[in-house]
Amino acid sequence: MNGMGFRVIKTAIAALMAVLIADGLGVHGATSAGLLAILGVDVTRKRSIRSISARFFASVVGLLFASVLFLLFGFHYWVLALYILTAFPIIVRAGFKEGIVTGSVVVFRVFSEGVVDTHTLLTQLYLLLIGLGSAMIVNLIYMPRTDNTMLEIRHHIDETFSVIFSNISRTLREPGFVWNGQEIIDAEMAIVKGITEAGRSLENQVINPKEDWKIYFYMRKQQLESIQYMLQLVSQMYEHMPQGELMADLFEQLSKDVLTEHYTGRTEKLSELVGNKFKEMELPNSREEFEVRSAILQLNRELERFLKIAKKDKAPAPNEHRTSPFPS
């Protein structure tokens, strides 16, 4: 079930609960408690606490302010306009902006009663407590877990990164290969979605919130920026070279490693070997060769930075025997 459908169900439960409680207690205007409950239902626990608190205090402030106006000027329509002109700025300045609509419901109920006395004011307070309280209970009891959603996003990002690395590998082997880079856009959209879901999950954790998922997706965002820089370097490799083959093997291995749950270290080992082989090679014979080899060397260094970020996220593979795919 999507978030919108789940919120509708929560709203229906909160409204029904509020109406039944108010009616059971004999509070006049039980349906208004249901309306207040509808206004109080929110998408996360923390946001619900903030929103309901703002709505309650805004309603109390508005109720007191309107009562003074009604006692001074009577129950005329223009007094309602005067209330809006004077009370709304005060409520906003007090930090209760979210409660303006809820407060207006209460004030308009007092206006429809046509009298300001203790009974009327207490009735509105009871309705507020029942309506907003019902919304608070429903919000706190259960919020949908987003772990499965974030796991799906994580796997999608891993698969997209794998395709990107495979295309980089092919480009290094075939400089004339044309790739549209759609996976870069897909990865960016998935990361943004992941950050949003992680933030929503964090908002639902009232006690001991854990930021693991949020940290993870920001790490992925950092990695994507690294990939984009690597693609700029790859675009400078306009001719095939043996060093490019070494890097192609490295990215081909990375396209597999990125799909694993553990950090194998294979790509890191390959990167070290590539760096050592660069040191053993003779100096370039031409400017063109120098430029291409320089881009390849920068690419390898940027890849090392990418792997350092990945190493923080994944646990090492148990009893991993790391061997070099390159001949010694």
Coordinates of C-alpha atoms in Angstrom, one line a residue:
M1 CA 0.0 0.0 0.0
N2 CA 1.4 3.4 -0.9
G3 CA 1.8 6.3 1.6
M4 CA -1.3 8.1 0.5
G5 CA -3.6 5.1 0.9
F6 CA -2.1 4.3 4.4
R7 CA -2.7 7.9 5.5
V8 CA -6.3 7.8 4.4
I9 CA -6.8 4.7 6.5
K10 CA -5.2 6.4 9.5
T11 CA -7.3 9.5 9.0
A12 CA -10.5 7.4 8.9
I13 CA -9.5 5.6 12.1
A14 CA -8.6 8.8 14.0
A15 CA -11.8 10.6 12.9
L16 CA -14.0 7.7 13.9
M17 CA -12.2 7.3 17.3
A18 CA -12.6 11.0 18.0
V19 CA -16.3 11.1 17.2
L20 CA -17.0 8.0 19.2
I21 CA -15.1 9.2 22.3
A22 CA -16.7 12.7 22.1
D23 CA -20.1 11.2 21.7
G24 CA -19.5 8.7 24.5
L25 CA -18.5 11.5 26.8
G26 CA -21.5 13.5 25.9
V27 CA -19.5 16.4 24.5
H28 CA -21.6 18.7 22.3
G29 CA -20.5 18.7 18.6
A30 CA -18.8 15.3 18.5
T31 CA -18.4 15.6 14.7
S32 CA -16.1 18.6 15.2
A33 CA -13.8 16.3 17.2
G34 CA -13.6 14.1 14.0
L35 CA -12.8 17.2 11.9
L36 CA -10.0 18.2 14.3
A37 CA -8.6 14.6 14.2
I38 CA -8.5 14.8 10.4
L39 CA -6.5 17.9 10.6
G40 CA -4.1 16.4 13.1
V41 CA -3.1 13.2 11.2
D42 CA 0.4 13.5 9.7
V43 CA 3.0 11.5 7.8
T44 CA 5.6 11.0 10.5
R45 CA 5.7 10.7 14.3
K46 CA 8.0 13.6 15.0
R47 CA 6.2 15.8 12.5
S48 CA 2.9 14.7 14.2
I49 CA 4.1 15.8 17.6
R50 CA 5.2 19.2 16.3
S51 CA 2.1 19.7 14.2
I52 CA -0.4 18.7 16.9
S53 CA 1.4 20.8 19.6
A54 CA 1.2 23.8 17.2
R55 CA -2.4 23.2 16.4
F56 CA -3.4 22.9 20.1
F57 CA -1.6 26.0 21.3
A58 CA -2.7 28.0 18.2
S59 CA -6.3 27.0 19.0
V60 CA -6.0 28.1 22.6
V61 CA -4.4 31.4 21.6
G62 CA -7.1 32.0 18.9
L63 CA -9.9 31.0 21.2
L64 CA -8.8 33.5 23.9
F65 CA -8.2 36.2 21.4
A66 CA -11.6 35.7 19.7
S67 CA -13.4 35.5 23.0
V68 CA -12.2 39.0 23.9
L69 CA -13.3 40.3 20.5
F70 CA -16.7 38.7 20.7
L71 CA -17.2 40.1 24.2
L72 CA -16.2 43.6 23.1
F73 CA -17.9 43.8 19.7
G74 CA -20.5 41.1 19.7
F75 CA -21.1 38.2 17.2
H76 CA -21.0 40.0 13.9
Y77 CA -19.5 38.7 10.6
W78 CA -17.1 41.7 10.5
V79 CA -15.7 40.6 13.9
L80 CA -14.6 37.4 12.3
A81 CA -12.7 39.4 9.6
L82 CA -11.2 41.5 12.4
Y83 CA -10.2 38.2 14.2
I84 CA -8.4 37.0 11.1
L85 CA -6.6 40.3 10.5
T86 CA -5.4 40.6 14.1
A87 CA -5.0 37.1 15.4
F88 CA -3.4 35.3 12.4
P89 CA -0.2 37.5 12.5
I90 CA 0.1 36.9 16.3
I91 CA -0.3 33.1 15.9
V92 CA 2.3 33.0 13.1
R93 CA 4.7 35.2 15.2
A94 CA 4.2 32.8 18.1
G95 CA 5.4 29.9 16.0
F96 CA 2.1 28.2 15.6
K97 CA 1.5 28.7 11.9
E98 CA 0.4 25.1 11.3
G99 CA -2.4 25.6 13.8
I100 CA -4.2 28.5 12.1
V101 CA -6.8 26.3 10.3
T102 CA -7.5 24.2 13.5
G103 CA -7.8 27.4 15.6
S104 CA -10.2 28.8 13.1
V105 CA -12.5 25.8 13.3
V106 CA -12.7 26.3 17.1
V107 CA -13.3 30.0 16.8
F108 CA -16.0 29.6 14.2
R109 CA -17.7 27.1 16.4
V110 CA -17.8 29.6 19.3
F111 CA -19.2 32.2 16.8
S112 CA -22.0 29.8 15.7
E113 CA -22.9 29.2 19.4
G114 CA -23.3 33.0 19.8
V115 CA -22.2 33.0 23.5
V116 CA -18.9 33.1 25.4
D117 CA -19.0 31.4 28.7
T118 CA -17.2 28.8 30.7
H119 CA -19.2 25.9 29.3
T120 CA -18.7 26.9 25.7
L121 CA -14.9 27.4 26.1
L122 CA -14.5 24.1 28.0
T123 CA -16.5 22.3 25.3
Q124 CA -14.1 23.6 22.6
L125 CA -11.1 22.5 24.7
Y126 CA -12.6 19.0 25.2
L127 CA -13.1 18.7 21.4
L128 CA -9.5 19.8 20.8
L129 CA -8.1 17.3 23.3
I130 CA -10.2 14.5 21.9
G131 CA -9.7 15.3 18.3
L132 CA -6.0 16.0 18.3
G133 CA -5.4 13.4 21.0
S134 CA -7.0 10.7 18.7
A135 CA -4.8 11.8 15.8
M136 CA -1.7 11.7 18.1
I137 CA -2.6 8.2 19.3
V138 CA -3.1 6.9 15.7
N139 CA 0.2 8.5 14.6
L140 CA 2.2 7.2 17.4
I141 CA 0.8 3.6 17.4
Y142 CA 2.0 2.7 14.0
M143 CA 3.9 4.2 11.0
P144 CA 4.8 2.1 8.0
R145 CA 8.4 0.8 8.0
T146 CA 10.4 2.0 5.1
D147 CA 13.4 -0.4 5.5
N148 CA 12.1 -2.6 2.6
T149 CA 11.7 0.4 0.4
M150 CA 15.2 1.6 1.1
L151 CA 16.6 -1.9 0.6
E152 CA 15.0 -1.9 -2.9
I153 CA 16.4 1.5 -3.6
R154 CA 19.8 0.4 -2.5
H155 CA 19.8 -2.7 -4.7
H156 CA 18.6 -0.5 -7.6
I157 CA 21.5 1.9 -7.1
D158 CA 24.0 -1.0 -6.9
E159 CA 22.7 -2.5 -10.1
T160 CA 22.8 1.0 -11.8
F161 CA 26.4 1.5 -10.6
S162 CA 27.3 -2.0 -12.0
V163 CA 26.0 -1.0 -15.4
I164 CA 27.9 2.3 -15.3
F165 CA 31.2 0.5 -14.5
S166 CA 30.6 -2.1 -17.2
N167 CA 30.1 0.7 -19.7
I168 CA 33.3 2.5 -18.5
S169 CA 35.1 -0.8 -18.9
R170 CA 33.9 -1.2 -22.5
T171 CA 34.7 2.5 -23.3
L172 CA 38.3 1.9 -22.1
R173 CA 38.6 -1.1 -24.4
E174 CA 36.7 0.6 -27.3
P175 CA 37.3 4.3 -27.3
G176 CA 34.7 4.7 -30.2
F177 CA 31.9 3.1 -28.1
V178 CA 29.0 5.5 -27.6
W179 CA 27.0 5.3 -24.3
N180 CA 24.1 7.7 -23.6
G181 CA 24.7 7.8 -19.8
Q182 CA 21.0 7.2 -18.8
E183 CA 22.2 5.2 -15.8
I184 CA 23.8 8.3 -14.3
I185 CA 20.4 10.0 -14.3
D186 CA 18.7 6.9 -12.9
A187 CA 21.2 6.6 -10.1
E188 CA 20.8 10.3 -9.2
M189 CA 17.0 10.0 -9.0
A190 CA 17.3 6.8 -6.9
I191 CA 19.7 8.5 -4.5
V192 CA 17.4 11.5 -4.1
K193 CA 14.5 9.2 -3.4
G194 CA 16.6 7.2 -0.9
I195 CA 17.6 10.4 1.0
T196 CA 13.9 11.4 1.1
E197 CA 12.8 7.9 2.4
A198 CA 15.7 7.9 5.0
G199 CA 14.6 11.3 6.3
R200 CA 11.0 10.1 6.6
S201 CA 12.2 7.0 8.5
L202 CA 14.2 9.2 10.8
E203 CA 11.2 11.4 11.5
N204 CA 9.3 8.3 12.6
Q205 CA 12.0 7.3 15.2
V206 CA 11.1 9.3 18.3
I207 CA 13.4 7.4 20.7
N208 CA 17.0 6.7 19.8
P209 CA 16.8 7.7 16.1
K210 CA 19.3 5.9 13.9
E211 CA 20.8 7.8 10.9
D212 CA 22.3 4.7 9.2
W213 CA 20.2 4.9 6.0
K214 CA 20.6 8.7 5.7
I215 CA 24.4 8.4 6.0
Y216 CA 24.4 5.5 3.5
F217 CA 22.5 7.5 0.8
Y218 CA 24.6 10.6 1.3
M219 CA 27.7 8.3 0.9
R220 CA 26.1 7.1 -2.4
K221 CA 25.6 10.7 -3.5
Q222 CA 29.3 11.3 -2.8
Q223 CA 30.2 8.2 -4.8
L224 CA 28.1 9.4 -7.7
E225 CA 29.9 12.7 -7.8
S226 CA 33.2 10.6 -8.0
I227 CA 31.8 8.6 -10.8
Q228 CA 30.8 11.7 -12.8
Y229 CA 34.4 12.9 -12.4
M230 CA 35.7 9.6 -13.6
L231 CA 33.5 9.8 -16.7
Q232 CA 35.1 13.2 -17.5
L233 CA 38.5 11.5 -17.3
V234 CA 37.3 8.6 -19.5
S235 CA 36.1 11.1 -22.2
Q236 CA 39.7 12.2 -22.5
M237 CA 40.9 8.7 -23.6
Y238 CA 40.4 9.0 -27.3
E239 CA 42.7 6.2 -28.3
H240 CA 43.3 2.6 -27.2
M241 CA 46.3 1.9 -24.9
P242 CA 47.6 -1.1 -22.9
Q243 CA 47.1 1.0 -19.7
G244 CA 43.5 1.4 -20.7
E245 CA 43.1 -2.4 -20.8
L246 CA 44.4 -2.6 -17.2
M247 CA 41.8 -0.1 -16.1
A248 CA 39.1 -1.8 -18.1
D249 CA 39.8 -5.1 -16.2
L250 CA 39.6 -3.1 -13.0
F251 CA 36.2 -1.6 -13.8
E252 CA 34.9 -4.9 -15.0
Q253 CA 35.8 -6.4 -11.6
L254 CA 34.2 -3.4 -9.8
S255 CA 31.0 -3.9 -11.8
K256 CA 30.8 -7.3 -10.0
D257 CA 32.0 -6.2 -6.6
V258 CA 29.4 -3.4 -6.3
L259 CA 26.7 -6.1 -6.3
T260 CA 28.1 -8.0 -3.4
E261 CA 27.0 -7.5 0.2
H262 CA 30.6 -7.5 1.5
Y263 CA 33.7 -5.5 0.7
T264 CA 35.9 -8.1 -1.0
G265 CA 38.9 -5.8 -1.6
R266 CA 39.5 -7.3 -5.1
T267 CA 39.1 -4.0 -6.9
E268 CA 41.3 -2.3 -4.3
K269 CA 44.0 -4.8 -4.9
L270 CA 43.8 -4.4 -8.7
S271 CA 44.0 -0.7 -8.3
E272 CA 47.2 -1.0 -6.3
L273 CA 48.7 -3.3 -9.0
V274 CA 47.7 -0.9 -11.7
G275 CA 49.4 1.9 -9.8
N276 CA 52.6 -0.2 -9.4
K277 CA 52.6 -1.1 -13.1
F278 CA 52.4 2.6 -14.0
K279 CA 55.6 3.2 -12.0
E280 CA 57.4 0.4 -13.9
M281 CA 56.4 1.7 -17.4
E282 CA 58.7 3.9 -19.5
L283 CA 57.9 7.5 -20.0
P284 CA 55.4 8.5 -22.8
N285 CA 57.0 9.1 -26.3
S286 CA 54.4 11.7 -27.4
R287 CA 52.2 14.4 -26.1
E288 CA 49.1 12.4 -27.0
E289 CA 50.3 9.4 -25.1
F290 CA 51.2 11.6 -22.2
E291 CA 47.7 13.1 -22.0
V292 CA 46.0 9.7 -22.2
R293 CA 48.2 8.1 -19.7
S294 CA 47.8 11.1 -17.4
A295 CA 44.0 10.8 -17.6
I296 CA 44.3 7.0 -16.9
L297 CA 46.5 7.7 -13.8
Q298 CA 44.0 10.3 -12.5
L299 CA 41.2 7.9 -13.2
N300 CA 42.9 5.2 -11.0
R301 CA 43.5 7.7 -8.2
E302 CA 39.8 8.8 -8.3
L303 CA 38.8 5.2 -8.2
E304 CA 40.9 4.7 -5.1
R305 CA 38.9 7.6 -3.5
F306 CA 35.7 5.9 -4.5
L307 CA 36.8 2.6 -2.9
K308 CA 37.7 4.3 0.3
I309 CA 34.1 5.5 0.6
A310 CA 32.7 2.1 -0.3
K311 CA 35.0 0.4 2.3
K312 CA 33.3 2.4 5.1
D313 CA 29.8 1.1 4.1
K314 CA 30.5 -2.6 3.5
A315 CA 31.9 -5.2 6.0
P316 CA 34.9 -7.2 4.8
A317 CA 34.0 -10.6 3.3
P318 CA 34.6 -13.4 5.8
N319 CA 37.7 -15.5 5.1
E320 CA 38.2 -13.8 1.8
H321 CA 41.2 -15.1 -0.1
R322 CA 42.3 -12.2 -2.3
T323 CA 44.3 -13.2 -5.4
S324 CA 45.5 -11.1 -8.2
P325 CA 43.9 -11.7 -11.6
F326 CA 46.9 -10.1 -13.2
P327 CA 50.0 -12.3 -14.0
S328 CA 53.0 -11.5 -11.8

